[in-house]
Short mmCIF file of C-alpha atoms and ligand atoms in Angstrom, two decimals:
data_model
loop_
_atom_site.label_atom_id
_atom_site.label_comp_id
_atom_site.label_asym_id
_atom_site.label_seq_id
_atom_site.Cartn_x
_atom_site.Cartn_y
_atom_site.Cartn_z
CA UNK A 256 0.00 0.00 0.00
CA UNK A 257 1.10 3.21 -0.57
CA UNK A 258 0.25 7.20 -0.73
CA UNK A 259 -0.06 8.90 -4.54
CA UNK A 260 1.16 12.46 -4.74
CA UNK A 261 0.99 14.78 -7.73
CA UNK A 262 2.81 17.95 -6.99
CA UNK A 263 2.17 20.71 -10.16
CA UNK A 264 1.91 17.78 -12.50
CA UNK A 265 1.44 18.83 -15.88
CA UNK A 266 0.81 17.13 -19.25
CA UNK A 267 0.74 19.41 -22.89
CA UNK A 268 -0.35 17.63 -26.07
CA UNK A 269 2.26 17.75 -28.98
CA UNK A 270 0.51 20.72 -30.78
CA UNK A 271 -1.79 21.73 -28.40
CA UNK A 272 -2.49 25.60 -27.04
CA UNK A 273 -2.93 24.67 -23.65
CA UNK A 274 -2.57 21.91 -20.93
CA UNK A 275 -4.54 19.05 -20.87
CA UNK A 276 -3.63 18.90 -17.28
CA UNK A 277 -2.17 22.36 -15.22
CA UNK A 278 -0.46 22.01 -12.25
CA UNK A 279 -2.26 19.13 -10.59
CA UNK A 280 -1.61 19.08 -7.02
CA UNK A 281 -2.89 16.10 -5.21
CA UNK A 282 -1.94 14.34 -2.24
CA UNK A 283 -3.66 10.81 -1.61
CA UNK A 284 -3.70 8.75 1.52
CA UNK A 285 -2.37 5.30 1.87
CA UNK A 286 -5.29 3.05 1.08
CA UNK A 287 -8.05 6.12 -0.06
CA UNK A 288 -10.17 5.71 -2.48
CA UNK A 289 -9.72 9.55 -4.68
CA UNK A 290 -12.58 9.95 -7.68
CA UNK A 291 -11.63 12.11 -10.16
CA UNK A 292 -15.08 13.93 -11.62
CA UNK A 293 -15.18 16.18 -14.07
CA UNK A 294 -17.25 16.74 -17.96
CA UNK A 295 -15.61 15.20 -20.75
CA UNK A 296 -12.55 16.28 -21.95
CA UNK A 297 -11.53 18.26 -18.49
CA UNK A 298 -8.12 16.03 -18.15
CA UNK A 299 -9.62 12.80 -15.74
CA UNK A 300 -7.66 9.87 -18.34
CA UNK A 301 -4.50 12.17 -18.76
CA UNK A 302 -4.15 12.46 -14.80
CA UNK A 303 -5.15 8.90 -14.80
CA UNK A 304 -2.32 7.64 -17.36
CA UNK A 305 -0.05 9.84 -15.82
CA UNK A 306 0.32 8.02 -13.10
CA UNK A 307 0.09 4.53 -14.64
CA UNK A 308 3.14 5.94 -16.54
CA UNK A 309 0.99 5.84 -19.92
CA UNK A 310 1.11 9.12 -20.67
CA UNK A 311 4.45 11.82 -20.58
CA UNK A 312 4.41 14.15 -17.63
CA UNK A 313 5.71 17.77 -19.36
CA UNK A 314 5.97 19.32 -15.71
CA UNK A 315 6.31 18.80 -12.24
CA UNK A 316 6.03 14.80 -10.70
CA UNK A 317 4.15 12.44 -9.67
CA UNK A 318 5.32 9.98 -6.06
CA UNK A 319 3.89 6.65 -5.20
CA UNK A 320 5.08 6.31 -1.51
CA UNK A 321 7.98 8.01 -1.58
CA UNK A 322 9.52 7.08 -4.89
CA UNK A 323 9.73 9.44 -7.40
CA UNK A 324 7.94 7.23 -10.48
CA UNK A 325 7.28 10.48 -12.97
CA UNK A 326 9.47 9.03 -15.54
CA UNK A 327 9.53 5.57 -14.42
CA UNK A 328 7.98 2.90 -17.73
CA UNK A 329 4.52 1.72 -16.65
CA UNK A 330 5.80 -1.89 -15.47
CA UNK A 331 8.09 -0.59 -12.69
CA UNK A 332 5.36 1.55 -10.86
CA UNK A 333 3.79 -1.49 -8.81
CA UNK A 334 0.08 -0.10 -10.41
CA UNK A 335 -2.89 -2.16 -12.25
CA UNK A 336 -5.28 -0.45 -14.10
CA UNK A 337 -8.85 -1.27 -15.09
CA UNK A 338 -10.07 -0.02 -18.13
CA UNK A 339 -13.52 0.84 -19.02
CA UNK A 340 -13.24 -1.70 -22.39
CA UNK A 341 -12.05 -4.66 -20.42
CA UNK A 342 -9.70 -5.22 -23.00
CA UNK A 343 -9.96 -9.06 -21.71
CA UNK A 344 -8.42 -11.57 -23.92
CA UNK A 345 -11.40 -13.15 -25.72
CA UNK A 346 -9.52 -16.78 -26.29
CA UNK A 347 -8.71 -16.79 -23.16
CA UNK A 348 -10.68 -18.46 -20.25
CA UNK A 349 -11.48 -16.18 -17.24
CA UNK A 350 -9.09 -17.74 -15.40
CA UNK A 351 -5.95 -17.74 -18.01
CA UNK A 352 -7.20 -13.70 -18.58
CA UNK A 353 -6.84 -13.01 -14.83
CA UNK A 354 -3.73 -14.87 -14.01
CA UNK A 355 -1.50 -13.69 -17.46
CA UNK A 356 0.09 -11.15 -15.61
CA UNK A 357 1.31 -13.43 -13.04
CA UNK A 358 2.64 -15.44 -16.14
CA UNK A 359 4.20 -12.74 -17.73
CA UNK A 360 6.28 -12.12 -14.77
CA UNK A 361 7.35 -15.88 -14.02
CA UNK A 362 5.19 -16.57 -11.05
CA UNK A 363 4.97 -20.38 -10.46
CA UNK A 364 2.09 -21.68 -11.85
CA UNK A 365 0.48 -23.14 -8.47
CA UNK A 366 0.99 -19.56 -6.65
CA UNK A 367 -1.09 -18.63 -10.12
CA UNK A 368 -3.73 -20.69 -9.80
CA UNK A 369 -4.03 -19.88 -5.91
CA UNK A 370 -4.09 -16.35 -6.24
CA UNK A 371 -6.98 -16.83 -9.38
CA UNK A 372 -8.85 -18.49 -7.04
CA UNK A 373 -8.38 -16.37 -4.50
CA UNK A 374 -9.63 -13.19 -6.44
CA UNK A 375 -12.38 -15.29 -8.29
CA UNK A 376 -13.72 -16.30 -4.50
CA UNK A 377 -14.03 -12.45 -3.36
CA UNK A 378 -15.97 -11.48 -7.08
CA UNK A 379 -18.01 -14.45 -6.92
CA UNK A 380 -16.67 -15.86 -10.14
CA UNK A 381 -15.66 -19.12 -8.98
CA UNK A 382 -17.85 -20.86 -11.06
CA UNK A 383 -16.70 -19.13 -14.51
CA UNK A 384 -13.05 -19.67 -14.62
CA UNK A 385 -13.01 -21.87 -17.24
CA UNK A 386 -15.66 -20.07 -19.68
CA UNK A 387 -14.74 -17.53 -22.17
CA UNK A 388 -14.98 -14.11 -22.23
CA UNK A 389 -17.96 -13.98 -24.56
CA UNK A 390 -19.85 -16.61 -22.34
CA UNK A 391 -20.33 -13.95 -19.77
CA UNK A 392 -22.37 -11.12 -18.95
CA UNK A 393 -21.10 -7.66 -18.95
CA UNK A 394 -21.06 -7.48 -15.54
CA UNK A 395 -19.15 -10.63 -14.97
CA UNK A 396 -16.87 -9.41 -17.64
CA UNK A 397 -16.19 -5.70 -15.51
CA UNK A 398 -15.33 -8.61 -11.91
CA UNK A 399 -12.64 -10.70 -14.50
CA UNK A 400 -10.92 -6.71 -15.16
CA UNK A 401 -11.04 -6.43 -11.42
CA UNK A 402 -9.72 -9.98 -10.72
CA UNK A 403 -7.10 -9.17 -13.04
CA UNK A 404 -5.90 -6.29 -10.95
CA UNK A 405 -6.59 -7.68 -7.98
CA UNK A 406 -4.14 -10.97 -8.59
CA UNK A 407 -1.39 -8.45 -8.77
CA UNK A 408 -1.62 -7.13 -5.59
CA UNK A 409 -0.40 -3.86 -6.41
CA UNK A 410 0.06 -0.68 -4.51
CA UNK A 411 -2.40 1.21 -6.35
CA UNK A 412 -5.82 0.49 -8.72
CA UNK A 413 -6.36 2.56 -11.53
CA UNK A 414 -9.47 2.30 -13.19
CA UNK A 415 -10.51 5.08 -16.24
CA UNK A 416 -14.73 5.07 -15.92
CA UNK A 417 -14.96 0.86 -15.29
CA UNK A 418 -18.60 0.93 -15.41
CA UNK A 419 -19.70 2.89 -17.90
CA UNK A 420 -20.35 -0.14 -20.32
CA UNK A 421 -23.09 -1.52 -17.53
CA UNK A 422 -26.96 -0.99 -17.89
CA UNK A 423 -27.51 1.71 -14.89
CA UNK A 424 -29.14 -0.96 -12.45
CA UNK A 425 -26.07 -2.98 -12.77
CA UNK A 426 -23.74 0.14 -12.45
CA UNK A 427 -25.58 1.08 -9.40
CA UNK A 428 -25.43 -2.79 -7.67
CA UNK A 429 -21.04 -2.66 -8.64
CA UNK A 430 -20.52 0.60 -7.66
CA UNK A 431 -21.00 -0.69 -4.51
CA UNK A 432 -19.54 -4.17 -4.84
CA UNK A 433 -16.54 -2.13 -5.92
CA UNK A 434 -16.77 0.27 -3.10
CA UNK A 435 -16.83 -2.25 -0.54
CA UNK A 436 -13.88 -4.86 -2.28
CA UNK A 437 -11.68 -1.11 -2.02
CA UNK A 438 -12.32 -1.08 1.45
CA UNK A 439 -12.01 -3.96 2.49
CA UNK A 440 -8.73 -5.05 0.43
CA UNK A 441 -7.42 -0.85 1.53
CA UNK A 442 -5.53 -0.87 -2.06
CA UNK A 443 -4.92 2.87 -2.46
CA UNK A 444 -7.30 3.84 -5.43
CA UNK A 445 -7.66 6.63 -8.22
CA UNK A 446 -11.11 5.98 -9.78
CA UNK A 447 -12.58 7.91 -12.92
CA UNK A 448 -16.10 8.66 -13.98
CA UNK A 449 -17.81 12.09 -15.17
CA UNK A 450 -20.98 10.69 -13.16
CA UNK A 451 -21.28 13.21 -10.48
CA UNK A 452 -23.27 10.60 -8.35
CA UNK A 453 -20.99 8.16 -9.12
CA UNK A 454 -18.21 10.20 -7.47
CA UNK A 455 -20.29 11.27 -4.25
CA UNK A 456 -21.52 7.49 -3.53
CA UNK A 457 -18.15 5.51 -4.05
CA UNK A 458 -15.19 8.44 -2.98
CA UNK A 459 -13.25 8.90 0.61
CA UNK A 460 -12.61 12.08 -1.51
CA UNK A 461 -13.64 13.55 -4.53
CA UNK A 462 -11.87 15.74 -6.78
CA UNK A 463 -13.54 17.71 -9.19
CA UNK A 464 -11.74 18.83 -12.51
CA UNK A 465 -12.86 21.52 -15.03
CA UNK A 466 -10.72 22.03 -18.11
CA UNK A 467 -7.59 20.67 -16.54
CA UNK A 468 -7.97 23.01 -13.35
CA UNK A 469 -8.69 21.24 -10.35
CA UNK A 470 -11.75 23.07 -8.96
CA UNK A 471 -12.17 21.37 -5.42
CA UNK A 472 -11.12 18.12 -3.40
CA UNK A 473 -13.20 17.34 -0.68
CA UNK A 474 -15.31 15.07 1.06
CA UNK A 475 -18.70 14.52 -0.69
CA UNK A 476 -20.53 15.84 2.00
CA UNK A 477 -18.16 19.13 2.76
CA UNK A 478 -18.47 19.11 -1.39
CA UNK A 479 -21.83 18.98 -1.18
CA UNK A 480 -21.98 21.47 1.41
CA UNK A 481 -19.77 24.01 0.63
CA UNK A 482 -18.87 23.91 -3.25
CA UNK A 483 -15.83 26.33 -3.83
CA UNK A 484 -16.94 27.80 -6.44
CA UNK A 485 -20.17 27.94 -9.04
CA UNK A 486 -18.77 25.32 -11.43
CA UNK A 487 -18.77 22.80 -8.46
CA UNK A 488 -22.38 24.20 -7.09
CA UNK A 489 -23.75 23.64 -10.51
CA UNK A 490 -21.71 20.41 -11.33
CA UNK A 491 -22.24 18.17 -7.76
CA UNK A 492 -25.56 17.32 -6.70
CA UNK A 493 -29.31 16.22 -8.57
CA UNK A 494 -31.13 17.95 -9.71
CA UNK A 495 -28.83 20.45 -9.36
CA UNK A 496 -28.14 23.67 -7.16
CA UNK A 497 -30.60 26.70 -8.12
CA UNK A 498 -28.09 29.80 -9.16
CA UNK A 499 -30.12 33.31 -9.27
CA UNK A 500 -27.66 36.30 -9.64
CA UNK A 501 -29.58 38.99 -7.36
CA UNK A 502 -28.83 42.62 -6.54
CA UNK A 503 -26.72 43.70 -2.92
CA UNK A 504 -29.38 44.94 -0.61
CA UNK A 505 -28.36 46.07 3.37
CA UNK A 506 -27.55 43.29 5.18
CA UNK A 507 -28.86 40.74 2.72
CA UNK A 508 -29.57 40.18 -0.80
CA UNK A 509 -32.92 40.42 -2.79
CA UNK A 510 -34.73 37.62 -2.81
CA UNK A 511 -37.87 38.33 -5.11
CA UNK A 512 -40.19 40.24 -1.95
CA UNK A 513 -38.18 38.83 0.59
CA UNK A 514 -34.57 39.94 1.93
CA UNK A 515 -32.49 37.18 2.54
CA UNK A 516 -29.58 37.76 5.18
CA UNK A 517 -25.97 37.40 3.96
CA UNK A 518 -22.60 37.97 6.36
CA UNK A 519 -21.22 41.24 6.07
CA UNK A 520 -17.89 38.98 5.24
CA UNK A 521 -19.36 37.98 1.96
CA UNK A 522 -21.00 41.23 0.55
CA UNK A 523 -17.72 43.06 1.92
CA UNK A 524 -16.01 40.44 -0.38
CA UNK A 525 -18.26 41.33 -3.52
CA UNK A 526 -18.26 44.93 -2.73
CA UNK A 527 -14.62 44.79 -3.43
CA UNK A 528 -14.43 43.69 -6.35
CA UNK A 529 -16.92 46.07 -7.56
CA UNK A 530 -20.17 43.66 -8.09
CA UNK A 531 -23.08 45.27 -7.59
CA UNK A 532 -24.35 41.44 -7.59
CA UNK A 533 -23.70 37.96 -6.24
CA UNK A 534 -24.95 35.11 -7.64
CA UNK A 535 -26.87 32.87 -4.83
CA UNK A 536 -26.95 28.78 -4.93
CA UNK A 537 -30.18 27.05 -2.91
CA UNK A 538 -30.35 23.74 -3.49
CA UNK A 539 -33.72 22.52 -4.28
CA UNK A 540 -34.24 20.61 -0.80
CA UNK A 541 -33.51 23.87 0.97
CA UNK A 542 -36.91 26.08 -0.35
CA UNK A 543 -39.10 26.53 2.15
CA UNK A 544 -42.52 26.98 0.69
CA UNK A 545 -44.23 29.94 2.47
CA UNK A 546 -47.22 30.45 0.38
CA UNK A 547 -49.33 28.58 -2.50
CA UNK A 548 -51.75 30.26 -4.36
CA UNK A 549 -53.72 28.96 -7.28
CA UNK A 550 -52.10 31.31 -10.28
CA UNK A 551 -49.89 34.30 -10.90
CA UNK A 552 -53.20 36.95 -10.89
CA UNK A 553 -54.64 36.21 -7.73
CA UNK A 554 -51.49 36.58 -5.93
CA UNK A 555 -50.78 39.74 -7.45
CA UNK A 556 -54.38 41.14 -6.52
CA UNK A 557 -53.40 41.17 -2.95
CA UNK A 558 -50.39 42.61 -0.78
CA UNK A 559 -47.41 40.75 -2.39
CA UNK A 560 -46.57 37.93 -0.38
CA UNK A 561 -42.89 36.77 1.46
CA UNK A 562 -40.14 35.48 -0.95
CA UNK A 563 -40.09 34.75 -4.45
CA UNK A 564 -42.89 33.49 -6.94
CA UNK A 565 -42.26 30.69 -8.59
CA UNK A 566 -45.19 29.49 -11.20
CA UNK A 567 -45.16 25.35 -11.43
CA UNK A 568 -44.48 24.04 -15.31
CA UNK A 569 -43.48 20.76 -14.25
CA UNK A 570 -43.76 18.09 -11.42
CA UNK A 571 -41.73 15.00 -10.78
CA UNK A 572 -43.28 12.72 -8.63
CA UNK A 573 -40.88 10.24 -6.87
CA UNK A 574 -43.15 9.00 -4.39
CA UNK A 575 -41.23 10.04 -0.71
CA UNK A 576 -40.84 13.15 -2.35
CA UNK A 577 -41.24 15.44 -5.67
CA UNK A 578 -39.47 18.20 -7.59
CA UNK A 579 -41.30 21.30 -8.96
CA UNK A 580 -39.41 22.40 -12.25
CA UNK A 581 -41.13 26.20 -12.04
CA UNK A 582 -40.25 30.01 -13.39
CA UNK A 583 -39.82 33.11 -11.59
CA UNK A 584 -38.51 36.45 -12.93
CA UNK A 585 -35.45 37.10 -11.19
CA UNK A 586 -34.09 40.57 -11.99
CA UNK A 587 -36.49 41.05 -14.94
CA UNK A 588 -35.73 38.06 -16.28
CA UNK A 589 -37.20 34.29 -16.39
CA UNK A 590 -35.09 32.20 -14.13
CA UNK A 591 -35.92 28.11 -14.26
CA UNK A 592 -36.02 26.71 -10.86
CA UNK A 593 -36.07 23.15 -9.00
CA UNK A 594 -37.84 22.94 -5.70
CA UNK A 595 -38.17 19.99 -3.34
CA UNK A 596 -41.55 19.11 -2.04
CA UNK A 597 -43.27 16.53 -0.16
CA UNK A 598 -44.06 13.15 -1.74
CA UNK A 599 -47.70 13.57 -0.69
CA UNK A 600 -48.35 17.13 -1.43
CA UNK A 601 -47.27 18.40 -4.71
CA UNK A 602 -48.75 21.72 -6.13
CA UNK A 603 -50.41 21.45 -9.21
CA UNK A 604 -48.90 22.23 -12.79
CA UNK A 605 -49.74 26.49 -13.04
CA UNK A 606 -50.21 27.03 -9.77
CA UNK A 607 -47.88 29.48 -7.77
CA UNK A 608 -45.80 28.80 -5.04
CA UNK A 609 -43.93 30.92 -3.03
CA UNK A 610 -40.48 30.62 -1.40
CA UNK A 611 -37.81 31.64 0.32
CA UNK A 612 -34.46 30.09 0.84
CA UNK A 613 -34.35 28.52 4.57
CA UNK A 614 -31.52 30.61 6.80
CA UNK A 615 -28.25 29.05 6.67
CA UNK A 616 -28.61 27.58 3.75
CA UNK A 617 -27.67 30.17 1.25
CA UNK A 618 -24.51 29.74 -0.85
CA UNK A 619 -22.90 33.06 -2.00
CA UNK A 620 -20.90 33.19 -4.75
CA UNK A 621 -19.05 36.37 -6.65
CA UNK A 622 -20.66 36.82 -9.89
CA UNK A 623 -17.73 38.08 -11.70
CA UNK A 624 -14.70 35.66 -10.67
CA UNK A 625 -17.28 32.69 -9.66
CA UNK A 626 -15.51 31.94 -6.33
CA UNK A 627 -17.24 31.13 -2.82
CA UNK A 628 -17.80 33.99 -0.81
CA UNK A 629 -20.09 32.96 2.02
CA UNK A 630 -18.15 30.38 4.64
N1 LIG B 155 -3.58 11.65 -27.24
C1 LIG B 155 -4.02 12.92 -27.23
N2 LIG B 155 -3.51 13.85 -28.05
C2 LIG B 155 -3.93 15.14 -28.02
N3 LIG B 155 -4.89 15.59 -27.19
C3 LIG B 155 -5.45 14.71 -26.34
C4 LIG B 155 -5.06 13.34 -26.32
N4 LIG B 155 -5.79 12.70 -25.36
C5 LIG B 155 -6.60 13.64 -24.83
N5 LIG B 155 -6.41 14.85 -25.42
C6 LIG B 155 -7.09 16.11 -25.05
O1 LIG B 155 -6.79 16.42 -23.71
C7 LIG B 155 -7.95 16.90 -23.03
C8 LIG B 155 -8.26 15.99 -21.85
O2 LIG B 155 -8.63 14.71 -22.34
P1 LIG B 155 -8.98 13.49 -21.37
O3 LIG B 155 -7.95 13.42 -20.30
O4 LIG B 155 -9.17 12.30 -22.22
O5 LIG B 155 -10.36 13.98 -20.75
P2 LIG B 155 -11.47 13.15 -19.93
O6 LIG B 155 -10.94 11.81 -19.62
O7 LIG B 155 -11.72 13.99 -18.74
O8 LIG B 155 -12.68 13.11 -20.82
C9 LIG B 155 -9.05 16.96 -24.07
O9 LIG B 155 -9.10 18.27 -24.58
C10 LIG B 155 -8.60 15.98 -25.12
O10 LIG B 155 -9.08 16.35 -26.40
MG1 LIG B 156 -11.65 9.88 -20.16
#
């Protein structure tokens, strides 16, 4: 076992503009299990291969323990990789597919066969090790991948988006076979996926990447609970984080009718910069519904009630609870917005309901450079 450390790590395409990965700085524990999240094309596979040795590193290195393995050939960095094409060998049986790296390297065959059996035991493939590849199910395929790293006993898994080729019940049902094997074998792991849930359900600590910048590493809940910056309020969670940008009031910021307390810290922090705005995250489960009324006229007929006025378009019913996909004009403009409601009392489509964001709850971001200003 073993920590992983990139320190400014940096990888530039012959030919390209800019980095594919900029100065990564990470520092893994000895046996964590680190998700790197991020869209497509953000630099997840590149930090990935860097470290399997698969890939040049153009600047600053990359430690496993405390040997320096930056420019080491993939075979001398103790690492096994799974793939998310399980690139198994299809005349193979399961059993000759997960042991040929044992082969390769001269291992007896009986210290083989043991170790096979071993692996096949824990991924409940015992029963398959003499079929062929293309006698199994795609999910018994993804275990043989893992078997294959796992026979190697190596100081640290790799594994580039492993279960993106499984139906989503499947994925769902190994994400946490794969979860709990990590734990319990405490194999330092680097795991890749641009599934956002993915990431939150299966990481000690998630990393979140964004053009080759990394944006955040966290827990999933502090992630969840304090994103650094918009890309990581809009990127982590489902559905996601509501984003208004809303005008500096005293003491607060304008919430449609309502004034919504911010610290003095954070509009100090926008004022600075010049803003005359901030751009506010509530995630849908933190609305609290003050008012319904049954359309947009009627409410206006009256004395304007608290918060903001959301009209319903759309309601998911999930049975314990619902979302409301709704509009509000935010600033003079149309603003889409997700709120949470409960499973057994969900507003109907065109009615209004108002809302205000429940106190403590608020994320406050600058508008201009994106970053977190409220703690
Ligand atoms: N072999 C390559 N040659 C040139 N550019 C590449 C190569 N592989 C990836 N890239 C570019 O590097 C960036 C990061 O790619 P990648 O690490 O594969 O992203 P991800 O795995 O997050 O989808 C992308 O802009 C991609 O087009
Ligand atoms: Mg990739």
């Amino acid at each position: 076992m073993a920590t992983v450390t990139y320190e400014k790590a940096t990888r530039i395409y012959p030919g390209a503009d800019k980095p594919a990965v900029d100065q990564l700085d990470i520092a893994i524990e000895d046996g964590e299990f680190l998700v790197l999240v991020g869209p497509s094309g953000c630099g997840k596979s590149t930090s990935l291969r860097m470290l399997a040795g698969l890939e040049d590193v153009n600047g600053g290195s990359i430690r496993i323990g405390d040997r320096d393995v930056t420019h080491l050939p993939p075979k001398d960095r103790d690492i096994a990789m799974v793939f998310q094409n399980y690139a198994l060998y299809p005349h193979m049986t399961v059993a000759d597919n997960m042991g040929f790296a044992l082969k390769i390297a001269g291992v007896p065959k009986a210290e083989i066969r043991q170790k096979v059996e071993d692996a096949a035991r824990i991924l409940d493939l015992t029963e398959y090790l003499g079929r062929k590849p293309k006698a199994l199910s795609g999910g018994q395929r993804q275990r043989v991948a893992m078997g294959r790293a796992i026979v190697r006993e190596p100081q640290v898994f790799l594994m580039d988006e492993p279960l993106s080729n499984l139906d989503a019940k499947l994925r769902v049902q190994t994400r946490t076979q794969i979860a709990g094997l990590q734990r319990r074998l405490g194999i330092t792991t680097v795991y890749v996926t641009h599934d956002q849930v993915e990431a939150m359900t299966m990481g000690d600590r998630v990393a979140v990447l964004k053009d080759g910048l990394l944006q955040q590493i966290d827990s999933p809940r502090n992630m969840y609970d304090r994103p650094a910056n918009l890309f990581v309020a809009g990127f982590i969670g489902s559905p996601a984080m509501n984003l208004v940008e809303v005008p500096i009031t005293d003491g607060g910021v304008k919430f449609g009718n309502s004034v919504v307390p911010v610290s003095r810290e954070a509009l100090g922090a926008a004022a600075d910069k010049g803003d005359r705005t901030v751009t506010v995250g509530v995630r849908p489960e933190h609305f609290d519904v003050v008012e319904r009324t049954g359309d947009q006229s009627a409410s206006l007929s009256k004395d304007a009630p608290a918060g903001l006025a959301v009209t319903v378009n759309v309601v998911e019913e999930l049975g314990a609870d619902g979302y409301v996909y709704g509009t509000a004009e935010v600033g003079g403009e149309q603003k889409d917005l997700v709120v949470r409601v409960g499973g057994r009392n969900v507003p109907d489509k065109g009615s209004v309901l108002h809302v205000v964001p429940r106190p403590g709850e608020l994320h406050v971001f600058s508008t201009s450079s994106g970053e977190r200003l409220s703690d």
